[in-house]
Amino acid sequence: MMANRRWTAEAALFFAISVLFFISITSFDPFVSSYAADLGIPAVLIGSMVGITGLASMVARLPVGIVSGFLSKRRLFIQTGFALTAISWAIAYIAPGAATLYIGKLSNGLAGSVWVIYTVMFASYFAARDGARAMAVISIASPLGSLAGSTAGGLVIHAFGYAAGFLVAVVAALLALALTIFLKDEEATERKRASLDKRALAAQFADGRLWAISLLGIVVQMTMYGTRDTFTPLMAARLGADPIAISWLANTHLMMFGLSTALCPWLYRNLGLGRTGVLGFALQGAAIVAMAAAWELPMLFALQAVAGIAYGLAFTFLMSIVLESARPQEKTMRMGFFQSMYSVGVFAGPLLLGLIVDGVSEAAGFAAWGGLSVLGALLTALLLRRRRRNEQREEAPEDAGGLDKEGYRAAVQDH
């Protein structure tokens, strides 16, 4: 009983640290583009400033996942991420400007690459049979922390100005860093140093299905980061939104994202896994195209809500299928590969959309990104058609991503 209480307490502590993690790396996100515009930075550079987060994550996530497991020093990597966040945003507060804003966004990407470690470490606090429940619990930290961060950031910026918003990230990172003192890595008697299995890594790089899922991840992230975190706030500012309204525009997306994620298991059983994914991509495309024609804030908020629902459906679908058929020892590597690849979209989305907005028009950029999501829906349908043919040759497995056999067969036969 004592052991169970101890592990439950550690899991609760780790969840709180995870929420602070997302507060620290997302609290200023809704305001980056409007602050940069106030500094006179052109749209293409605003896009690259937002996208640098994804570029850093893309480069760092897979190596961080492999090396942290090899060294069995996951807590150290988590602490390093918080220290980097606190130092970078403190510098941006002391000397606000374009260069320090870039540094802050770069630190967000490097710190965000540690998320692979969070998922693995949190699952270690639970019995193997509770792994699916553990992943569901830790996934809540993302929308919860992002919602809290953007809300706090909006209130602080509204009261004290943009630069003061950097302190939200600093305080959250320092508080989390202090709490990590009470975390424990694997016990020395239980520690098993992982070997760098080059054949296993090569097998992941050669897996065409993983590449297809990762490509879809790039598409959904390109669309979301290019709009919600970059150019949608600029639309809102032109329509008269103040910092609090801009923060709640991002919060609307986050709340709908969290709601649709929670509803996905029900949708899988009733609509089908594949149709849920196709619906998410298609709905995101329609919402993004319509945003360019929004003439008042209520309309923009409504479309942002639809985009949040769509993003939750599409991204949760990808997370539901990326680890299918993976052996336990391959899961961290496979998830690290997937997260590294979809980080390309976090970087490329804002940058490329900025180029279109600068070179053509905002409406053209949003139309192109909406069309990209529709293309993602078509690619999802093709991927699921092949998946359905493969699954029909086999019996449904005992554990299929948290669905029972009946629900799994229904998901497989969704076309």
mmCIF file of C-alpha atoms in Angstrom:
data_model
loop_
_atom_site.group_PDB
_atom_site.id
_atom_site.type_symbol
_atom_site.label_atom_id
_atom_site.label_comp_id
_atom_site.label_asym_id
_atom_site.label_seq_id
_atom_site.Cartn_x
_atom_site.Cartn_y
_atom_site.Cartn_z
ATOM 1 C CA MET A 1 0.000 0.000 0.000
ATOM 2 C CA MET A 2 2.825 2.382 0.832
ATOM 3 C CA ALA A 3 4.446 1.727 -2.551
ATOM 4 C CA ASN A 4 1.182 2.362 -4.362
ATOM 5 C CA ARG A 5 0.701 5.675 -2.532
ATOM 6 C CA ARG A 6 4.294 6.662 -3.245
ATOM 7 C CA TRP A 7 3.991 5.995 -6.946
ATOM 8 C CA THR A 8 0.627 7.739 -7.105
ATOM 9 C CA ALA A 9 2.144 10.791 -5.411
ATOM 10 C CA GLU A 10 5.067 10.785 -7.854
ATOM 11 C CA ALA A 11 2.714 10.479 -10.813
ATOM 12 C CA ALA A 12 0.679 13.454 -9.537
ATOM 13 C CA LEU A 13 3.868 15.473 -9.057
ATOM 14 C CA PHE A 14 5.040 14.592 -12.550
ATOM 15 C CA PHE A 15 1.670 15.585 -14.021
ATOM 16 C CA ALA A 16 1.924 18.983 -12.306
ATOM 17 C CA ILE A 17 5.441 19.421 -13.724
ATOM 18 C CA SER A 18 4.103 18.499 -17.178
ATOM 19 C CA VAL A 19 1.417 21.192 -16.957
ATOM 20 C CA LEU A 20 4.078 23.747 -15.953
ATOM 21 C CA PHE A 21 6.172 22.532 -18.888
ATOM 22 C CA PHE A 22 3.445 23.510 -21.353
ATOM 23 C CA ILE A 23 2.804 26.808 -19.563
ATOM 24 C CA SER A 24 6.485 27.686 -19.876
ATOM 25 C CA ILE A 25 6.772 26.954 -23.601
ATOM 26 C CA THR A 26 3.352 28.209 -24.797
ATOM 27 C CA SER A 27 2.434 31.218 -22.640
ATOM 28 C CA PHE A 28 3.708 33.775 -25.180
ATOM 29 C CA ASP A 29 2.751 31.883 -28.357
ATOM 30 C CA PRO A 30 -0.546 33.734 -29.044
ATOM 31 C CA PHE A 31 1.268 37.082 -28.876
ATOM 32 C CA VAL A 32 4.439 36.418 -30.856
ATOM 33 C CA SER A 33 3.068 37.622 -34.175
ATOM 34 C CA SER A 34 1.339 40.756 -32.834
ATOM 35 C CA TYR A 35 4.412 41.697 -30.751
ATOM 36 C CA ALA A 36 6.701 41.111 -33.726
ATOM 37 C CA ALA A 37 4.439 43.224 -35.915
ATOM 38 C CA ASP A 38 4.685 46.041 -33.363
ATOM 39 C CA LEU A 39 8.465 45.771 -33.687
ATOM 40 C CA GLY A 40 8.132 46.284 -37.448
ATOM 41 C CA ILE A 41 9.165 42.760 -38.433
ATOM 42 C CA PRO A 42 7.819 41.714 -41.888
ATOM 43 C CA ALA A 43 5.416 38.785 -42.262
ATOM 44 C CA VAL A 44 7.947 36.345 -43.689
ATOM 45 C CA LEU A 45 10.281 36.919 -40.726
ATOM 46 C CA ILE A 46 7.371 36.593 -38.304
ATOM 47 C CA GLY A 47 6.657 33.215 -39.857
ATOM 48 C CA SER A 48 10.255 32.113 -39.480
ATOM 49 C CA MET A 49 10.309 33.377 -35.879
ATOM 50 C CA VAL A 50 7.345 31.185 -34.984
ATOM 51 C CA GLY A 51 8.692 28.316 -37.057
ATOM 52 C CA ILE A 52 12.116 28.241 -35.396
ATOM 53 C CA THR A 53 10.468 26.340 -32.545
ATOM 54 C CA GLY A 54 9.588 23.504 -34.885
ATOM 55 C CA LEU A 55 12.997 23.490 -36.532
ATOM 56 C CA ALA A 56 14.735 23.107 -33.174
ATOM 57 C CA SER A 57 12.362 20.326 -32.140
ATOM 58 C CA MET A 58 12.796 18.567 -35.458
ATOM 59 C CA VAL A 59 16.558 18.426 -35.011
ATOM 60 C CA ALA A 60 16.577 17.571 -31.304
ATOM 61 C CA ARG A 61 13.689 15.198 -30.545
ATOM 62 C CA LEU A 62 14.986 11.916 -31.902
ATOM 63 C CA PRO A 63 18.540 12.338 -30.521
ATOM 64 C CA VAL A 64 17.151 13.412 -27.134
ATOM 65 C CA GLY A 65 14.904 10.358 -26.976
ATOM 66 C CA ILE A 66 17.724 7.953 -27.838
ATOM 67 C CA VAL A 67 20.479 9.510 -25.718
ATOM 68 C CA SER A 68 18.343 10.049 -22.607
ATOM 69 C CA GLY A 69 17.325 6.396 -22.638
ATOM 70 C CA PHE A 70 20.904 5.263 -23.205
ATOM 71 C CA LEU A 71 22.212 7.338 -20.284
ATOM 72 C CA SER A 72 19.194 6.654 -18.021
ATOM 73 C CA LYS A 73 19.288 10.344 -17.079
ATOM 74 C CA ARG A 74 15.817 11.453 -18.089
ATOM 75 C CA ARG A 75 15.390 13.823 -15.141
ATOM 76 C CA LEU A 76 18.581 15.677 -16.099
ATOM 77 C CA PHE A 77 17.251 16.343 -19.610
ATOM 78 C CA ILE A 78 13.960 17.622 -18.160
ATOM 79 C CA GLN A 79 15.826 19.947 -15.789
ATOM 80 C CA THR A 80 18.022 21.222 -18.604
ATOM 81 C CA GLY A 81 14.938 22.114 -20.627
ATOM 82 C CA PHE A 82 13.461 24.177 -17.810
ATOM 83 C CA ALA A 83 16.764 25.937 -17.125
ATOM 84 C CA LEU A 84 17.107 26.848 -20.803
ATOM 85 C CA THR A 85 13.559 28.236 -20.907
ATOM 86 C CA ALA A 86 14.020 30.346 -17.769
ATOM 87 C CA ILE A 87 17.346 31.816 -18.910
ATOM 88 C CA SER A 88 16.244 32.570 -22.489
ATOM 89 C CA TRP A 89 12.982 34.334 -21.611
ATOM 90 C CA ALA A 90 14.663 36.216 -18.772
ATOM 91 C CA ILE A 91 17.116 37.613 -21.334
ATOM 92 C CA ALA A 92 14.189 38.554 -23.582
ATOM 93 C CA TYR A 93 12.582 40.422 -20.673
ATOM 94 C CA ILE A 94 15.757 42.297 -19.802
ATOM 95 C CA ALA A 95 16.519 43.224 -23.425
ATOM 96 C CA PRO A 96 13.270 42.929 -25.430
ATOM 97 C CA GLY A 97 13.635 42.940 -29.204
ATOM 98 C CA ALA A 98 13.604 40.828 -32.345
ATOM 99 C CA ALA A 99 16.855 38.977 -31.561
ATOM 100 C CA THR A 100 15.909 37.998 -28.022
ATOM 101 C CA LEU A 101 12.422 37.002 -29.183
ATOM 102 C CA TYR A 102 14.089 34.631 -31.644
ATOM 103 C CA ILE A 103 16.211 33.237 -28.818
ATOM 104 C CA GLY A 104 13.116 32.646 -26.694
ATOM 105 C CA LYS A 105 11.313 30.815 -29.495
ATOM 106 C CA LEU A 106 14.425 28.746 -30.192
ATOM 107 C CA SER A 107 14.592 27.753 -26.526
ATOM 108 C CA ASN A 108 10.933 26.692 -26.687
ATOM 109 C CA GLY A 109 11.788 24.281 -29.490
ATOM 110 C CA LEU A 110 14.776 22.800 -27.707
ATOM 111 C CA ALA A 111 12.881 22.468 -24.424
ATOM 112 C CA GLY A 112 9.851 21.060 -26.255
ATOM 113 C CA SER A 113 11.968 18.268 -27.732
ATOM 114 C CA VAL A 114 12.069 16.735 -24.239
ATOM 115 C CA TRP A 115 8.345 15.850 -24.434
ATOM 116 C CA VAL A 116 9.269 12.384 -25.730
ATOM 117 C CA ILE A 117 10.938 11.772 -22.351
ATOM 118 C CA TYR A 118 7.883 12.955 -20.416
ATOM 119 C CA THR A 119 5.605 10.351 -21.990
ATOM 120 C CA VAL A 120 8.033 7.492 -21.342
ATOM 121 C CA MET A 121 8.859 8.588 -17.793
ATOM 122 C CA PHE A 122 5.220 9.117 -16.782
ATOM 123 C CA ALA A 123 4.262 5.665 -18.052
ATOM 124 C CA SER A 124 6.988 4.158 -15.836
ATOM 125 C CA TYR A 125 4.985 5.186 -12.753
ATOM 126 C CA PHE A 126 2.218 2.747 -13.714
ATOM 127 C CA ALA A 127 1.928 -0.974 -14.209
ATOM 128 C CA ALA A 128 2.299 -2.157 -17.790
ATOM 129 C CA ARG A 129 -1.405 -3.020 -17.980
ATOM 130 C CA ASP A 130 -2.240 0.632 -17.207
ATOM 131 C CA GLY A 131 -0.013 2.064 -19.934
ATOM 132 C CA ALA A 132 -2.915 3.227 -22.122
ATOM 133 C CA ARG A 133 -4.555 4.986 -19.158
ATOM 134 C CA ALA A 134 -1.244 6.646 -18.267
ATOM 135 C CA MET A 135 -0.842 8.017 -21.799
ATOM 136 C CA ALA A 136 -4.399 9.341 -21.772
ATOM 137 C CA VAL A 137 -3.768 11.145 -18.476
ATOM 138 C CA ILE A 138 -0.470 12.740 -19.500
ATOM 139 C CA SER A 139 -1.993 13.873 -22.822
ATOM 140 C CA ILE A 140 -4.341 16.161 -20.882
ATOM 141 C CA ALA A 141 -1.330 18.189 -19.730
ATOM 142 C CA SER A 142 -0.908 19.705 -23.209
ATOM 143 C CA PRO A 143 -4.237 21.537 -23.625
ATOM 144 C CA LEU A 144 -4.473 22.231 -19.871
ATOM 145 C CA GLY A 145 -1.016 23.794 -19.649
ATOM 146 C CA SER A 146 -1.369 25.650 -22.931
ATOM 147 C CA LEU A 147 -4.748 27.048 -21.859
ATOM 148 C CA ALA A 148 -3.393 28.178 -18.493
ATOM 149 C CA GLY A 149 -0.286 29.663 -20.102
ATOM 150 C CA SER A 150 -2.052 31.691 -22.763
ATOM 151 C CA THR A 151 -4.615 32.945 -20.229
ATOM 152 C CA ALA A 152 -1.936 34.046 -17.766
ATOM 153 C CA GLY A 153 0.097 35.557 -20.584
ATOM 154 C CA GLY A 154 -2.877 37.554 -21.850
ATOM 155 C CA LEU A 155 -3.682 38.943 -18.402
ATOM 156 C CA VAL A 156 -0.080 39.940 -17.696
ATOM 157 C CA ILE A 157 0.442 41.510 -21.124
ATOM 158 C CA HIS A 158 -2.849 43.405 -20.903
ATOM 159 C CA ALA A 159 -1.776 44.879 -17.549
ATOM 160 C CA PHE A 160 1.960 45.448 -18.055
ATOM 161 C CA GLY A 161 2.831 45.162 -21.752
ATOM 162 C CA TYR A 162 4.307 42.544 -24.040
ATOM 163 C CA ALA A 163 7.721 42.162 -22.390
ATOM 164 C CA ALA A 164 6.133 41.354 -19.030
ATOM 165 C CA GLY A 165 4.532 38.313 -20.656
ATOM 166 C CA PHE A 166 7.961 36.699 -20.858
ATOM 167 C CA LEU A 167 7.968 36.428 -17.071
ATOM 168 C CA VAL A 168 5.105 33.921 -17.161
ATOM 169 C CA ALA A 169 7.424 31.461 -18.906
ATOM 170 C CA VAL A 170 10.275 32.263 -16.507
ATOM 171 C CA VAL A 171 8.198 31.742 -13.357
ATOM 172 C CA ALA A 172 6.615 28.519 -14.628
ATOM 173 C CA ALA A 173 9.989 27.100 -15.658
ATOM 174 C CA LEU A 174 11.648 27.963 -12.339
ATOM 175 C CA LEU A 175 8.775 26.487 -10.326
ATOM 176 C CA ALA A 176 8.878 23.287 -12.363
ATOM 177 C CA LEU A 177 12.659 23.120 -12.068
ATOM 178 C CA ALA A 178 12.333 23.291 -8.279
ATOM 179 C CA LEU A 179 9.746 20.488 -8.295
ATOM 180 C CA THR A 180 11.984 18.195 -10.364
ATOM 181 C CA ILE A 181 14.252 17.863 -7.338
ATOM 182 C CA PHE A 182 11.659 15.438 -5.948
ATOM 183 C CA LEU A 183 11.578 13.290 -9.089
ATOM 184 C CA LYS A 184 13.541 10.066 -9.306
ATOM 185 C CA ASP A 185 15.152 8.426 -12.283
ATOM 186 C CA GLU A 186 15.072 4.649 -12.521
ATOM 187 C CA GLU A 187 16.469 2.923 -9.460
ATOM 188 C CA ALA A 188 20.073 1.819 -9.894
ATOM 189 C CA THR A 189 19.106 -1.819 -9.325
ATOM 190 C CA GLU A 190 16.464 -1.596 -12.047
ATOM 191 C CA ARG A 191 18.408 0.522 -14.533
ATOM 192 C CA LYS A 192 19.028 -1.136 -17.848
ATOM 193 C CA ARG A 193 21.211 0.806 -20.163
ATOM 194 C CA ALA A 194 19.723 0.712 -23.628
ATOM 195 C CA SER A 195 21.955 -0.194 -26.508
ATOM 196 C CA LEU A 196 21.918 1.913 -29.631
ATOM 197 C CA ASP A 197 20.443 -0.719 -31.928
ATOM 198 C CA LYS A 198 21.381 0.510 -35.387
ATOM 199 C CA ARG A 199 19.299 -2.182 -37.067
ATOM 200 C CA ALA A 200 16.166 -1.123 -35.153
ATOM 201 C CA LEU A 201 16.756 2.518 -36.067
ATOM 202 C CA ALA A 202 17.322 1.614 -39.710
ATOM 203 C CA ALA A 203 14.093 -0.395 -39.699
ATOM 204 C CA GLN A 204 12.138 2.684 -38.600
ATOM 205 C CA PHE A 205 13.689 4.804 -41.351
ATOM 206 C CA ALA A 206 12.747 2.140 -43.891
ATOM 207 C CA ASP A 207 9.123 1.855 -42.721
ATOM 208 C CA GLY A 208 6.979 3.390 -45.456
ATOM 209 C CA ARG A 209 3.878 3.447 -43.272
ATOM 210 C CA LEU A 210 5.685 5.459 -40.591
ATOM 211 C CA TRP A 211 6.808 7.931 -43.257
ATOM 212 C CA ALA A 212 3.216 8.284 -44.502
ATOM 213 C CA ILE A 213 1.898 8.931 -40.987
ATOM 214 C CA SER A 214 4.710 11.407 -40.368
ATOM 215 C CA LEU A 215 3.913 13.227 -43.618
ATOM 216 C CA LEU A 216 0.333 13.635 -42.435
ATOM 217 C CA GLY A 217 1.702 14.913 -39.136
ATOM 218 C CA ILE A 218 3.673 17.544 -41.038
ATOM 219 C CA VAL A 219 0.518 18.623 -42.886
ATOM 220 C CA VAL A 220 -1.632 19.020 -39.762
ATOM 221 C CA GLN A 221 1.097 20.891 -37.896
ATOM 222 C CA MET A 222 1.903 23.172 -40.840
ATOM 223 C CA THR A 223 -1.724 24.234 -40.959
ATOM 224 C CA MET A 224 -2.196 24.746 -37.233
ATOM 225 C CA TYR A 225 1.065 26.582 -36.494
ATOM 226 C CA GLY A 226 0.834 28.691 -39.626
ATOM 227 C CA THR A 227 -2.632 29.924 -38.672
ATOM 228 C CA ARG A 228 -3.492 29.696 -34.963
ATOM 229 C CA ASP A 229 -0.060 30.691 -33.671
ATOM 230 C CA THR A 230 0.983 33.113 -36.402
ATOM 231 C CA PHE A 231 -1.479 34.824 -38.718
ATOM 232 C CA THR A 232 -4.864 34.286 -37.058
ATOM 233 C CA PRO A 233 -3.819 36.558 -34.140
ATOM 234 C CA LEU A 234 -2.919 39.255 -36.690
ATOM 235 C CA MET A 235 -6.420 38.926 -38.170
ATOM 236 C CA ALA A 236 -7.887 39.327 -34.705
ATOM 237 C CA ALA A 237 -5.765 42.416 -34.000
ATOM 238 C CA ARG A 238 -6.982 44.043 -37.213
ATOM 239 C CA LEU A 239 -10.562 43.326 -36.137
ATOM 240 C CA GLY A 240 -9.975 45.183 -32.868
ATOM 241 C CA ALA A 241 -8.953 42.402 -30.482
ATOM 242 C CA ASP A 242 -6.884 43.359 -27.432
ATOM 243 C CA PRO A 243 -4.300 40.970 -25.853
ATOM 244 C CA ILE A 244 -6.926 39.265 -23.682
ATOM 245 C CA ALA A 245 -9.171 38.649 -26.697
ATOM 246 C CA ILE A 246 -6.207 37.316 -28.666
ATOM 247 C CA SER A 247 -5.327 34.943 -25.828
ATOM 248 C CA TRP A 248 -8.899 33.667 -25.732
ATOM 249 C CA LEU A 249 -8.832 33.170 -29.472
ATOM 250 C CA ALA A 250 -5.981 30.697 -28.883
ATOM 251 C CA ASN A 251 -7.811 29.284 -25.847
ATOM 252 C CA THR A 252 -10.885 28.622 -27.976
ATOM 253 C CA HIS A 253 -8.771 26.427 -30.231
ATOM 254 C CA LEU A 254 -7.206 24.681 -27.225
ATOM 255 C CA MET A 255 -10.526 23.970 -25.522
ATOM 256 C CA MET A 256 -12.075 22.550 -28.671
ATOM 257 C CA PHE A 257 -8.887 20.565 -29.311
ATOM 258 C CA GLY A 258 -9.130 19.034 -25.832
ATOM 259 C CA LEU A 259 -12.832 18.294 -26.207
ATOM 260 C CA SER A 260 -12.494 16.577 -29.571
ATOM 261 C CA THR A 261 -9.521 14.558 -28.297
ATOM 262 C CA ALA A 262 -11.622 13.299 -25.393
ATOM 263 C CA LEU A 263 -14.408 12.322 -27.800
ATOM 264 C CA CYS A 264 -12.149 10.401 -30.192
ATOM 265 C CA PRO A 265 -12.603 6.918 -28.599
ATOM 266 C CA TRP A 266 -16.375 7.331 -28.923
ATOM 267 C CA LEU A 267 -16.014 8.512 -32.509
ATOM 268 C CA TYR A 268 -13.740 5.570 -33.335
ATOM 269 C CA ARG A 269 -16.459 3.147 -32.230
ATOM 270 C CA ASN A 270 -19.361 4.957 -33.876
ATOM 271 C CA LEU A 271 -17.861 6.667 -36.915
ATOM 272 C CA GLY A 272 -14.754 4.580 -37.474
ATOM 273 C CA LEU A 273 -11.079 5.312 -36.995
ATOM 274 C CA GLY A 274 -10.400 6.186 -40.615
ATOM 275 C CA ARG A 275 -13.461 8.370 -41.091
ATOM 276 C CA THR A 276 -12.574 10.286 -37.926
ATOM 277 C CA GLY A 277 -9.154 11.101 -39.358
ATOM 278 C CA VAL A 278 -10.524 12.076 -42.769
ATOM 279 C CA LEU A 279 -13.177 14.260 -41.135
ATOM 280 C CA GLY A 280 -10.532 16.038 -39.045
ATOM 281 C CA PHE A 281 -8.355 16.949 -42.032
ATOM 282 C CA ALA A 282 -11.286 17.980 -44.230
ATOM 283 C CA LEU A 283 -12.925 20.071 -41.509
ATOM 284 C CA GLN A 284 -9.645 21.816 -40.760
ATOM 285 C CA GLY A 285 -9.260 22.716 -44.427
ATOM 286 C CA ALA A 286 -12.754 24.192 -44.650
ATOM 287 C CA ALA A 287 -12.290 26.269 -41.476
ATOM 288 C CA ILE A 288 -8.919 27.682 -42.583
ATOM 289 C CA VAL A 289 -10.215 28.725 -46.017
ATOM 290 C CA ALA A 290 -13.232 30.431 -44.438
ATOM 291 C CA MET A 291 -11.074 32.362 -41.925
ATOM 292 C CA ALA A 292 -9.718 34.649 -44.636
ATOM 293 C CA ALA A 293 -13.261 35.944 -45.194
ATOM 294 C CA ALA A 294 -14.055 36.601 -41.507
ATOM 295 C CA TRP A 295 -15.283 40.191 -41.179
ATOM 296 C CA GLU A 296 -15.847 40.334 -37.411
ATOM 297 C CA LEU A 297 -14.415 38.785 -34.258
ATOM 298 C CA PRO A 298 -17.374 36.464 -33.433
ATOM 299 C CA MET A 299 -17.056 34.841 -36.845
ATOM 300 C CA LEU A 300 -13.299 34.409 -36.394
ATOM 301 C CA PHE A 301 -13.852 32.848 -32.956
ATOM 302 C CA ALA A 302 -16.439 30.433 -34.397
ATOM 303 C CA LEU A 303 -14.079 29.322 -37.162
ATOM 304 C CA GLN A 304 -11.246 28.993 -34.638
ATOM 305 C CA ALA A 305 -13.471 26.641 -32.618
ATOM 306 C CA VAL A 306 -14.114 24.501 -35.697
ATOM 307 C CA ALA A 307 -10.395 24.454 -36.477
ATOM 308 C CA GLY A 308 -9.668 23.318 -32.906
ATOM 309 C CA ILE A 309 -12.140 20.452 -33.165
ATOM 310 C CA ALA A 310 -10.679 19.441 -36.515
ATOM 311 C CA TYR A 311 -7.085 19.564 -35.275
ATOM 312 C CA GLY A 312 -7.997 17.371 -32.307
ATOM 313 C CA LEU A 313 -9.598 14.763 -34.568
ATOM 314 C CA ALA A 314 -6.760 14.711 -37.092
ATOM 315 C CA PHE A 315 -3.822 14.764 -34.686
ATOM 316 C CA THR A 316 -5.322 12.276 -32.209
ATOM 317 C CA PHE A 317 -6.010 9.931 -35.118
ATOM 318 C CA LEU A 318 -2.335 10.034 -36.077
ATOM 319 C CA MET A 319 -1.256 9.431 -32.474
ATOM 320 C CA SER A 320 -3.640 6.471 -32.358
ATOM 321 C CA ILE A 321 -2.082 4.679 -35.315
ATOM 322 C CA VAL A 322 1.613 5.578 -35.170
ATOM 323 C CA LEU A 323 2.487 2.886 -32.589
ATOM 324 C CA GLU A 324 0.302 0.147 -34.019
ATOM 325 C CA SER A 325 2.194 -3.130 -34.426
ATOM 326 C CA ALA A 326 5.345 -1.635 -32.856
ATOM 327 C CA ARG A 327 7.259 -3.811 -30.403
ATOM 328 C CA PRO A 328 7.670 -2.372 -26.875
ATOM 329 C CA GLN A 329 11.376 -1.664 -27.358
ATOM 330 C CA GLU A 330 10.628 0.242 -30.580
ATOM 331 C CA LYS A 331 7.904 2.553 -29.287
ATOM 332 C CA THR A 332 10.063 5.363 -27.909
ATOM 333 C CA MET A 333 12.216 5.372 -31.035
ATOM 334 C CA ARG A 334 9.156 5.309 -33.298
ATOM 335 C CA MET A 335 7.413 8.090 -31.388
ATOM 336 C CA GLY A 336 10.623 10.126 -31.404
ATOM 337 C CA PHE A 337 10.859 9.716 -35.183
ATOM 338 C CA PHE A 338 7.217 10.755 -35.638
ATOM 339 C CA GLN A 339 7.564 13.803 -33.393
ATOM 340 C CA SER A 340 10.800 14.853 -35.076
ATOM 341 C CA MET A 341 9.170 14.623 -38.482
ATOM 342 C CA TYR A 342 5.990 16.499 -37.635
ATOM 343 C CA SER A 343 8.158 19.252 -36.173
ATOM 344 C CA VAL A 344 9.032 20.037 -39.802
ATOM 345 C CA GLY A 345 5.463 21.326 -40.073
ATOM 346 C CA VAL A 346 5.851 23.477 -36.961
ATOM 347 C CA PHE A 347 8.809 25.186 -38.644
ATOM 348 C CA ALA A 348 7.708 25.177 -42.282
ATOM 349 C CA GLY A 349 4.062 26.150 -41.744
ATOM 350 C CA PRO A 350 4.582 29.698 -40.429
ATOM 351 C CA LEU A 351 7.564 30.362 -42.711
ATOM 352 C CA LEU A 352 5.932 29.234 -45.963
ATOM 353 C CA LEU A 353 2.604 30.839 -45.117
ATOM 354 C CA GLY A 354 4.481 34.077 -44.408
ATOM 355 C CA LEU A 355 6.063 33.901 -47.856
ATOM 356 C CA ILE A 356 2.648 33.516 -49.502
ATOM 357 C CA VAL A 357 1.112 36.322 -47.423
ATOM 358 C CA ASP A 358 4.005 38.649 -48.301
ATOM 359 C CA GLY A 359 4.188 37.623 -51.964
ATOM 360 C CA VAL A 360 0.494 37.231 -52.828
ATOM 361 C CA SER A 361 -2.113 37.889 -50.143
ATOM 362 C CA GLU A 362 -3.429 36.632 -46.830
ATOM 363 C CA ALA A 363 -6.492 35.116 -48.495
ATOM 364 C CA ALA A 364 -4.306 33.192 -50.932
ATOM 365 C CA GLY A 365 -2.170 31.877 -48.089
ATOM 366 C CA PHE A 366 -5.137 30.637 -46.101
ATOM 367 C CA ALA A 367 -6.680 29.093 -49.223
ATOM 368 C CA ALA A 368 -3.434 27.234 -49.920
ATOM 369 C CA TRP A 369 -3.206 25.939 -46.356
ATOM 370 C CA GLY A 370 -6.856 24.898 -46.413
ATOM 371 C CA GLY A 371 -6.205 22.983 -49.628
ATOM 372 C CA LEU A 372 -3.225 21.324 -47.977
ATOM 373 C CA SER A 373 -5.501 19.980 -45.241
ATOM 374 C CA VAL A 374 -7.955 18.663 -47.824
ATOM 375 C CA LEU A 375 -5.041 16.904 -49.498
ATOM 376 C CA GLY A 376 -4.253 15.450 -46.080
ATOM 377 C CA ALA A 377 -7.784 14.039 -45.950
ATOM 378 C CA LEU A 378 -7.230 12.311 -49.299
ATOM 379 C CA LEU A 379 -3.883 10.890 -48.176
ATOM 380 C CA THR A 380 -5.506 9.646 -44.974
ATOM 381 C CA ALA A 381 -8.174 7.850 -46.966
ATOM 382 C CA LEU A 382 -5.506 6.146 -49.091
ATOM 383 C CA LEU A 383 -3.489 5.155 -46.028
ATOM 384 C CA LEU A 384 -6.545 3.707 -44.311
ATOM 385 C CA ARG A 385 -7.598 1.790 -47.413
ATOM 386 C CA ARG A 386 -4.286 -0.042 -47.411
ATOM 387 C CA ARG A 387 -4.518 -0.514 -43.638
ATOM 388 C CA ARG A 388 -7.999 -1.993 -43.955
ATOM 389 C CA ARG A 389 -6.818 -4.544 -46.524
ATOM 390 C CA ASN A 390 -3.975 -5.616 -44.246
ATOM 391 C CA GLU A 391 -6.143 -5.853 -41.144
ATOM 392 C CA GLN A 392 -8.844 -7.884 -42.881
ATOM 393 C CA ARG A 393 -6.273 -10.642 -43.355
ATOM 394 C CA GLU A 394 -5.727 -10.934 -39.611
ATOM 395 C CA GLU A 395 -7.730 -11.414 -36.470
ATOM 396 C CA ALA A 396 -8.204 -8.259 -34.376
ATOM 397 C CA PRO A 397 -5.494 -8.127 -31.669
ATOM 398 C CA GLU A 398 -6.290 -8.224 -27.975
ATOM 399 C CA ASP A 399 -5.114 -4.652 -27.405
ATOM 400 C CA ALA A 400 -5.632 -2.246 -30.291
ATOM 401 C CA GLY A 401 -4.778 1.214 -29.096
ATOM 402 C CA GLY A 402 -7.188 1.080 -26.170
ATOM 403 C CA LEU A 403 -10.156 -0.274 -28.201
ATOM 404 C CA ASP A 404 -11.716 -3.613 -27.398
ATOM 405 C CA LYS A 405 -11.982 -6.232 -30.173
ATOM 406 C CA GLU A 406 -15.456 -5.194 -31.197
ATOM 407 C CA GLY A 407 -14.495 -1.522 -31.332
ATOM 408 C CA TYR A 408 -11.277 -2.339 -33.158
ATOM 409 C CA ARG A 409 -13.077 -4.353 -35.865
ATOM 410 C CA ALA A 410 -15.562 -1.511 -36.253
ATOM 411 C CA ALA A 411 -12.682 0.931 -36.673
ATOM 412 C CA VAL A 412 -10.932 -1.286 -39.200
ATOM 413 C CA GLN A 413 -14.095 -1.716 -41.253
ATOM 414 C CA ASP A 414 -14.871 1.961 -41.320
ATOM 415 C CA HIS A 415 -15.096 2.268 -45.059
#
